[in-house]
PDB file of C-alpha atoms in Angstrom:
ATOM      1  CA  MET A 420     269.666 -55.866 112.852  1.00  0.00           C
ATOM      2  CA  ASN A 421     267.129 -53.066 112.644  1.00  0.00           C
ATOM      3  CA  SER A 422     264.235 -52.962 115.088  1.00  0.00           C
ATOM      4  CA  GLN A 423     261.582 -53.784 112.467  1.00  0.00           C
ATOM      5  CA  LYS A 424     263.323 -57.047 111.534  1.00  0.00           C
ATOM      6  CA  ARG A 425     263.928 -57.889 115.195  1.00  0.00           C
ATOM      7  CA  ASP A 426     260.246 -57.277 116.016  1.00  0.00           C
ATOM      8  CA  SER A 427     259.133 -59.438 113.094  1.00  0.00           C
ATOM      9  CA  LEU A 428     261.447 -62.285 114.072  1.00  0.00           C
ATOM     10  CA  SER A 429     260.452 -62.165 117.723  1.00  0.00           C
ATOM     11  CA  GLU A 430     256.783 -62.190 116.715  1.00  0.00           C
ATOM     12  CA  TRP A 431     257.437 -65.125 114.358  1.00  0.00           C
ATOM     13  CA  ASN A 432     259.145 -67.050 117.204  1.00  0.00           C
ATOM     14  CA  LEU A 433     256.166 -66.344 119.423  1.00  0.00           C
ATOM     15  CA  HIS A 434     253.770 -67.763 116.805  1.00  0.00           C
ATOM     16  CA  THR A 435     255.827 -70.936 116.391  1.00  0.00           C
ATOM     17  CA  GLU A 436     255.026 -71.650 120.031  1.00  0.00           C
ATOM     18  CA  PHE A 437     251.332 -71.507 119.129  1.00  0.00           C
ATOM     19  CA  ASP A 438     251.777 -74.126 116.426  1.00  0.00           C
ATOM     20  CA  SER A 439     253.201 -76.750 118.763  1.00  0.00           C
ATOM     21  CA  ASN A 440     251.722 -80.158 119.563  1.00  0.00           C
ATOM     22  CA  ASN A 441     250.600 -78.875 122.973  1.00  0.00           C
ATOM     23  CA  THR A 442     248.616 -76.117 121.305  1.00  0.00           C
ATOM     24  CA  ALA A 443     246.864 -78.704 119.136  1.00  0.00           C
ATOM     25  CA  ARG A 444     245.856 -80.583 122.290  1.00  0.00           C
ATOM     26  CA  ILE A 445     244.493 -77.427 123.865  1.00  0.00           C
ATOM     27  CA  GLN A 446     242.573 -76.569 120.694  1.00  0.00           C
ATOM     28  CA  ALA A 447     241.058 -80.064 120.639  1.00  0.00           C
ATOM     29  CA  ALA A 448     239.831 -79.576 124.207  1.00  0.00           C
ATOM     30  CA  PHE A 449     238.138 -76.320 123.219  1.00  0.00           C
ATOM     31  CA  ASP A 450     236.655 -77.897 120.085  1.00  0.00           C
ATOM     32  CA  ALA A 451     235.242 -80.738 122.172  1.00  0.00           C
ATOM     33  CA  GLN A 452     233.625 -78.297 124.610  1.00  0.00           C
ATOM     34  CA  HIS A 453     231.788 -76.434 121.864  1.00  0.00           C
ATOM     35  CA  PRO A 454     231.185 -78.902 119.042  1.00  0.00           C
ATOM     36  CA  ARG A 455     229.305 -77.467 116.117  1.00  0.00           C
ATOM     37  CA  TYR A 456     228.611 -80.665 114.256  1.00  0.00           C
ATOM     38  CA  LEU A 457     227.406 -84.140 115.098  1.00  0.00           C
ATOM     39  CA  ILE A 458     230.037 -85.686 112.839  1.00  0.00           C
ATOM     40  CA  TYR A 459     233.543 -84.268 113.215  1.00  0.00           C
ATOM     41  CA  ARG A 460     235.510 -83.596 110.067  1.00  0.00           C
ATOM     42  CA  GLY A 461     238.950 -82.456 110.952  1.00  0.00           C
ATOM     43  CA  LYS A 462     242.490 -83.464 111.688  1.00  0.00           C
ATOM     44  CA  GLN A 463     242.208 -83.923 115.451  1.00  0.00           C
ATOM     45  CA  GLY A 464     239.667 -86.725 115.649  1.00  0.00           C
ATOM     46  CA  LYS A 465     241.689 -88.845 118.099  1.00  0.00           C
ATOM     47  CA  ARG A 466     242.263 -85.911 120.429  1.00  0.00           C
ATOM     48  CA  ILE A 467     238.622 -84.874 120.356  1.00  0.00           C
ATOM     49  CA  LEU A 468     237.581 -88.499 120.890  1.00  0.00           C
ATOM     50  CA  TYR A 469     239.774 -88.497 124.005  1.00  0.00           C
ATOM     51  CA  HIS A 470     237.964 -85.405 125.307  1.00  0.00           C
ATOM     52  CA  PHE A 471     234.505 -86.806 124.527  1.00  0.00           C
ATOM     53  CA  THR A 472     235.440 -89.983 126.358  1.00  0.00           C
ATOM     54  CA  ARG A 473     236.331 -87.847 129.384  1.00  0.00           C
ATOM     55  CA  MET A 474     233.091 -85.898 129.031  1.00  0.00           C
ATOM     56  CA  VAL A 475     231.057 -89.139 128.965  1.00  0.00           C
ATOM     57  CA  ALA A 476     232.794 -90.205 132.162  1.00  0.00           C
ATOM     58  CA  ALA A 477     231.865 -86.889 133.781  1.00  0.00           C
ATOM     59  CA  LYS A 478     228.274 -86.757 132.478  1.00  0.00           C
ATOM     60  CA  PRO A 479     227.198 -90.321 131.669  1.00  0.00           C
ATOM     61  CA  ASP A 480     223.503 -89.428 131.322  1.00  0.00           C
ATOM     62  CA  GLU A 481     224.031 -87.053 128.383  1.00  0.00           C
ATOM     63  CA  LEU A 482     223.001 -89.076 125.357  1.00  0.00           C
ATOM     64  CA  LYS A 483     224.420 -86.506 122.938  1.00  0.00           C
ATOM     65  CA  LEU A 484     227.927 -87.104 124.318  1.00  0.00           C
ATOM     66  CA  HIS A 485     227.603 -90.865 123.834  1.00  0.00           C
ATOM     67  CA  THR A 486     226.358 -90.378 120.276  1.00  0.00           C
ATOM     68  CA  LYS A 487     229.210 -88.030 119.380  1.00  0.00           C
ATOM     69  CA  ARG A 488     231.712 -90.403 120.960  1.00  0.00           C
ATOM     70  CA  ILE A 489     230.403 -93.253 118.815  1.00  0.00           C
ATOM     71  CA  TYR A 490     230.568 -91.118 115.660  1.00  0.00           C
ATOM     72  CA  LEU A 491     234.110 -89.979 116.507  1.00  0.00           C
ATOM     73  CA  SER A 492     235.173 -93.596 117.070  1.00  0.00           C
ATOM     74  CA  ILE A 493     233.748 -94.469 113.655  1.00  0.00           C
ATOM     75  CA  ALA A 494     235.446 -91.465 112.018  1.00  0.00           C
ATOM     76  CA  CYS A 495     238.779 -92.457 113.589  1.00  0.00           C
ATOM     77  CA  TYR A 496     238.159 -96.072 112.531  1.00  0.00           C
ATOM     78  CA  ASP A 497     239.041 -97.134 116.079  1.00  0.00           C
ATOM     79  CA  SER A 498     237.309-100.437 116.774  1.00  0.00           C
ATOM     80  CA  GLU A 499     238.443-100.667 120.411  1.00  0.00           C
ATOM     81  CA  ALA A 500     237.283 -97.147 121.261  1.00  0.00           C
ATOM     82  CA  LEU A 501     234.024 -97.892 119.448  1.00  0.00           C
ATOM     83  CA  GLU A 502     233.542-101.081 121.466  1.00  0.00           C
ATOM     84  CA  GLY A 503     233.970 -99.148 124.723  1.00  0.00           C
ATOM     85  CA  ALA A 504     231.703 -96.363 123.488  1.00  0.00           C
ATOM     86  CA  PHE A 505     228.971 -98.873 122.632  1.00  0.00           C
ATOM     87  CA  VAL A 506     229.280-100.637 125.993  1.00  0.00           C
ATOM     88  CA  ASP A 507     228.774 -97.326 127.785  1.00  0.00           C
ATOM     89  CA  PHE A 508     226.023 -96.203 125.401  1.00  0.00           C
ATOM     90  CA  LEU A 509     224.049 -99.426 125.817  1.00  0.00           C
ATOM     91  CA  LEU A 510     224.465 -99.422 129.583  1.00  0.00           C
ATOM     92  CA  VAL A 511     223.054 -95.908 129.806  1.00  0.00           C
ATOM     93  CA  LEU A 512     220.182 -96.507 127.394  1.00  0.00           C
ATOM     94  CA  GLY A 513     219.238 -99.920 128.716  1.00  0.00           C
ATOM     95  CA  ASN A 514     216.285-101.115 126.654  1.00  0.00           C
ATOM     96  CA  ASN A 515     215.257 -97.596 125.623  1.00  0.00           C
ATOM     97  CA  GLY A 516     215.898 -95.908 122.292  1.00  0.00           C
ATOM     98  CA  LEU A 517     215.685 -98.966 120.061  1.00  0.00           C
ATOM     99  CA  THR A 518     215.630 -96.903 116.859  1.00  0.00           C
ATOM    100  CA  LEU A 519     218.734 -94.938 117.869  1.00  0.00           C
ATOM    101  CA  ARG A 520     220.559 -98.087 118.996  1.00  0.00           C
ATOM    102  CA  LYS A 521     219.819 -99.786 115.662  1.00  0.00           C
ATOM    103  CA  ARG A 522     220.788 -96.742 113.603  1.00  0.00           C
ATOM    104  CA  LEU A 523     224.119 -96.225 115.366  1.00  0.00           C
ATOM    105  CA  PHE A 524     224.867 -99.941 115.204  1.00  0.00           C
ATOM    106  CA  ALA A 525     224.193-100.008 111.451  1.00  0.00           C
ATOM    107  CA  GLN A 526     226.536 -97.064 110.934  1.00  0.00           C
ATOM    108  CA  ALA A 527     229.239 -98.591 113.150  1.00  0.00           C
ATOM    109  CA  SER A 528     229.095-102.138 111.804  1.00  0.00           C
ATOM    110  CA  SER A 529     231.931-101.766 109.325  1.00  0.00           C
ATOM    111  CA  VAL A 530     234.330-100.668 112.086  1.00  0.00           C
ATOM    112  CA  LEU A 531     233.384-103.247 114.725  1.00  0.00           C
ATOM    113  CA  LYS A 532     235.189-106.588 114.929  1.00  0.00           C
ATOM    114  CA  PRO A 533     232.933-109.492 113.837  1.00  0.00           C
ATOM    115  CA  GLU A 534     232.711-111.081 117.303  1.00  0.00           C
ATOM    116  CA  VAL A 535     231.969-107.699 118.915  1.00  0.00           C
ATOM    117  CA  LYS A 536     229.384-106.921 116.255  1.00  0.00           C
ATOM    118  CA  LYS A 537     227.589-110.198 116.984  1.00  0.00           C
ATOM    119  CA  ILE A 538     227.421-109.512 120.739  1.00  0.00           C
ATOM    120  CA  ILE A 539     226.239-105.921 120.332  1.00  0.00           C
ATOM    121  CA  GLN A 540     223.613-106.968 117.817  1.00  0.00           C
ATOM    122  CA  GLY A 541     222.393-109.603 120.280  1.00  0.00           C
ATOM    123  CA  VAL A 542     222.106-106.978 123.035  1.00  0.00           C
ATOM    124  CA  ILE A 543     220.225-104.580 120.764  1.00  0.00           C
ATOM    125  CA  GLU A 544     217.827-107.203 119.464  1.00  0.00           C
ATOM    126  CA  GLY A 545     217.355-109.209 122.672  1.00  0.00           C
ATOM    127  CA  GLY A 546     217.733-106.459 125.234  1.00  0.00           C
ATOM    128  CA  GLU A 547     219.875-108.639 127.491  1.00  0.00           C
ATOM    129  CA  LEU A 548     222.508-106.246 128.841  1.00  0.00           C
ATOM    130  CA  SER A 549     224.346-109.027 130.680  1.00  0.00           C
ATOM    131  CA  GLN A 550     225.801-110.065 127.303  1.00  0.00           C
ATOM    132  CA  LEU A 551     227.955-106.932 127.461  1.00  0.00           C
ATOM    133  CA  LYS A 552     230.152-108.788 129.983  1.00  0.00           C
ATOM    134  CA  GLN A 553     231.615-110.663 127.025  1.00  0.00           C
ATOM    135  CA  LEU A 554     233.058-107.429 125.588  1.00  0.00           C
ATOM    136  CA  SER A 555     236.290-105.729 126.523  1.00  0.00           C
ATOM    137  CA  THR A 556     235.920-103.017 129.147  1.00  0.00           C
ATOM    138  CA  THR A 557     239.321-101.483 128.406  1.00  0.00           C
ATOM    139  CA  TYR A 558     237.783 -98.387 126.802  1.00  0.00           C
ATOM    140  CA  SER A 559     234.597 -98.277 128.840  1.00  0.00           C
ATOM    141  CA  VAL A 560     234.470 -95.374 131.264  1.00  0.00           C
ATOM    142  CA  LEU A 561     231.322 -96.457 133.069  1.00  0.00           C
ATOM    143  CA  ILE A 562     232.311 -99.961 134.147  1.00  0.00           C
ATOM    144  CA  ASN A 563     234.201 -99.780 137.436  1.00  0.00           C
ATOM    145  CA  GLY A 564     234.861 -96.103 136.821  1.00  0.00           C
ATOM    146  CA  ARG A 565     237.709 -96.960 134.481  1.00  0.00           C
ATOM    147  CA  PHE A 566     239.210 -94.498 132.076  1.00  0.00           C
ATOM    148  CA  GLN A 567     241.828 -95.610 129.608  1.00  0.00           C
ATOM    149  CA  PRO A 568     243.403 -92.724 127.710  1.00  0.00           C
ATOM    150  CA  LEU A 569     243.447 -93.103 123.955  1.00  0.00           C
ATOM    151  CA  SER A 570     246.699 -92.811 122.072  1.00  0.00           C
ATOM    152  CA  LEU A 571     247.035 -89.276 120.774  1.00  0.00           C
ATOM    153  CA  HIS A 572     249.802 -89.987 118.284  1.00  0.00           C
TER     154      HIS A 572
END
């Protein structure tokens, strides 16, 4: 085999390594660190949601991270992740940001389970955060410091 063909094949083999599943995970981590848009439109929504969930755990006071996490949960149509994202979001906001809470809830309603939707609506309208105890904390990262990794498959 001549050297030009050998060089091309070895370069091609090198690039196949860059197209692996691990590379996609790394790219998602970089995309999450420098998001350009509020609403993600791409093929790695679940992976980026995973990273935003981690970022919320690390910086729970950053409202933008909570908002993006909610939008990613909606985009992935993941009702459990959305439930956890809303629990954390409402805990951080407390009774502040009524307009934002209502707007995000309206946009998330179609993804939330009916019983979850009823509880969250009650918290938003009544301001009684203790009602959040009725929701699952499996995907909440702020209650008891839990972090449940999302399925990346």
